[in-house]
Amino acid sequence: MSRQEFTISGAKQYHHAGPVRWIASHMLHNKRPLFFWIIYSIGATILLSASRPFIGQAFDEVTRPHPDVSHLARIALIILGLALVGGVCDITARFSAEFLADRMSRDARDELYLNLLGKSQTFHNRQRVGDIMARANDDISLLGQMVNPGLDLILDSTLGLVIPIIFIGFINPQLLIAPLIFTVLYALALRGYTRELDPITTAQRNNFGLLNAGLAETITGIDVVKSTAQEQQEREKYARNARAYRAAYVRNGQIQARYLPPLLLAITLVAAFAHAVFLMSQHVISLGDLVAFMGLMSMLRFPTFISIFSFSLVQLGIAASGRILSIMREETELDENAGGHRGVIKGEIAFEHVTFGYGGEPILRDVSFTASPGQTVAIVGQTGSGKSTLTKLVNRTYDVTAGRVLVDGIDTRDWALESLRSQISTIEQDIFLFSRTIAENIAFSRGQQVSREEIERAAKDAQAHEFIMGFKDGYDTLVGERGVTLSGGQRQRLAIARALVTDPRILILDDSTSAIDSATEDEIQRAIRRLLEGRTTLLITHRLSQIRWADKILVLQQGRVIDQGTHEELLGRCALYRRIFAHYDTVLPDPAAIGE
Ligand code: ATP
Ligand code: MG
């Protein structure tokens, strides 16, 4: 099992060695439907094949000079009985197959979802949402189709091949020549067919993922596409992806068109009939035997025709499983460290010679500083200097490349991730709201356990109550996806309310948005002031008034802390700080009076 940031106890474990092993382990987790499916399929085919020799017997009886009517009636009853019981078996088998397929898709979906939740931020940064959606939806439904009708048909056709041949052997072993030669040629043709098909089905699935990812990206970024009038270009890009997908489909069709077994079967049926007539003329078999034999031979038609369809379904299923598995097997960088340290955070943060990069060049170099419990540490620096990056190391969104980050004197890597993260709140630059109600968004970090009073109190403290009550549905107002129906300032206040509900010991405030009118500004300042009380805070801000609250200010330049101290100290000795400070000062009128 690879590392995970999130797991639930009692989750089922599956083999991840390869798609076939994975599919098999999913099947074995559903033993009962699997068992019923196989047993009843075997039963149905045996009963159906068994009626053919009785039909032969009936022929022998009818063609006799004085047919025995009661014997004929008995045979008719037996055939009827076989058909009835066989039919019931058949229905049970089909039902079990469908049940198995549904169970397997459900389990696979659960497994994938849980696995995605457990993946690191680094992993999610790499993935394209549309591609993951394609895997979670389409590839998983292909897994279901692979079982039913795919594998169901393969089981049926294998039985439909083997059992009639066994019955033929019972009529007369000499009759086996034609069907056995056919079986060998059929197997060879099938192998060639699946080998040819394999790369095509994989390409088909990957092209579909690409198509989907492209579409998702365009729709997510539709405002950019529209505002830059790039619809035509996006349309062409989509058409290109669609063509690649179609090309794979056409290739698949071409291979299917060259499918040989039906031709083989036609030749075999002619040869078998000639052989049987010859044996009858030699009095080796009776006319009834010939009828039974040809009846059984005609049962081979089903497996031959259907395998073109069933094998491509199975191959698509395996290709899809491979894609699902490749996501699940991808190494995630962090581990939840469930057995690690747990406890209430007092709020001391220490960076010791921290170096960090997102894989390439280090973004932070040799960063060291400490924040005592309850202190506010502001981080200033030019855009791209690594301010946001620095804050992401505290809750282990990423792990340091070198050095250590300590919370309460304990390396963050030694904390149980869940305990650490649940006590650290981040209000990011880019505030994400779920397409749920305002109340649910505020209560998000604690799920169902938050009362309406508590939510309202937080909203009041965050200066959000008033505008929320201005909506028709108040706290039950649905927020559009990504909060598009709320303004920047409103979203920010919801985020503050969310943080208040969480009541974190450590707060990270990445507040670089500065385009807010002064009335709102005033409210937000008050809300933030309220939020900082009694917590250790890392504060990234462009607002002079907030910087003044800080007990300590770090000045970051290209990933290095070039100075740290109070506002007055830095003004006195740090040229870069003075420059940034002067810059802020001209951008924003000094709102120092607010909240002081
Ligand atoms: P701003 O003031 O504009 O918010 P910042 O100081 O917060 O800037 P960061 O977001 O920390 O800057 O980015 C620092 C550097 O790290 C940038 O050069 C950026 O390109 C890079 N970077 C940020 N996030 C990632 C990521 N997820 N993967 C790779 N590189 C990243
Ligand atoms: Mg930033």
Coordinates of C-alpha atoms and ligand atoms in Angstrom, one line a residue, residues 125 358 363 382-389 398 429 512 542, ligand 1:
N125 CA -1.2 20.0 -8.6
Y358 CA 8.4 22.4 -5.8
I363 CA 11.9 28.6 -3.8
Q382 CA 7.8 41.2 -3.6
T383 CA 5.5 39.0 -5.6
G384 CA 6.9 35.6 -6.2
S385 CA 9.4 35.9 -3.3
G386 CA 7.9 32.7 -1.7
K387 CA 5.5 34.1 0.9
S388 CA 2.6 31.8 0.2
T389 CA 5.0 28.9 -0.2
Y398 CA 4.3 20.2 1.3
Q429 CA -5.4 34.4 -1.5
S512 CA -3.0 39.9 -0.9
H542 CA -0.3 44.5 1.7
Ligands
ATP1 P1 2.5 36.8 -4.3 O1 2.8 38.0 -3.5 O2 2.3 37.1 -5.7 O3 1.3 36.0 -3.7 P2 4.3 34.8 -3.2 O4 5.5 35.5 -2.5 O5 3.2 34.3 -2.4 O6 3.8 35.8 -4.3 P3 4.7 32.1 -4.0 O7 3.3 31.8 -4.4 O8 5.2 31.6 -2.7 O9 5.0 33.7 -4.1 O10 5.6 31.6 -5.2 C1 7.0 31.6 -5.1 C2 7.5 30.9 -6.3 O11 7.1 29.5 -6.3 C3 7.0 31.4 -7.6 O12 8.2 31.6 -8.5 C4 6.1 30.4 -8.2 O13 6.3 30.3 -9.6 C5 6.5 29.1 -7.5 N1 5.4 28.3 -7.2 C6 4.3 28.6 -6.4 N2 3.4 27.6 -6.3 C7 4.0 26.6 -7.1 C8 3.6 25.2 -7.3 N3 2.4 24.7 -6.8 N4 4.4 24.5 -8.1 C9 5.5 25.0 -8.6 N5 6.0 26.2 -8.4 C10 5.2 27.0 -7.6

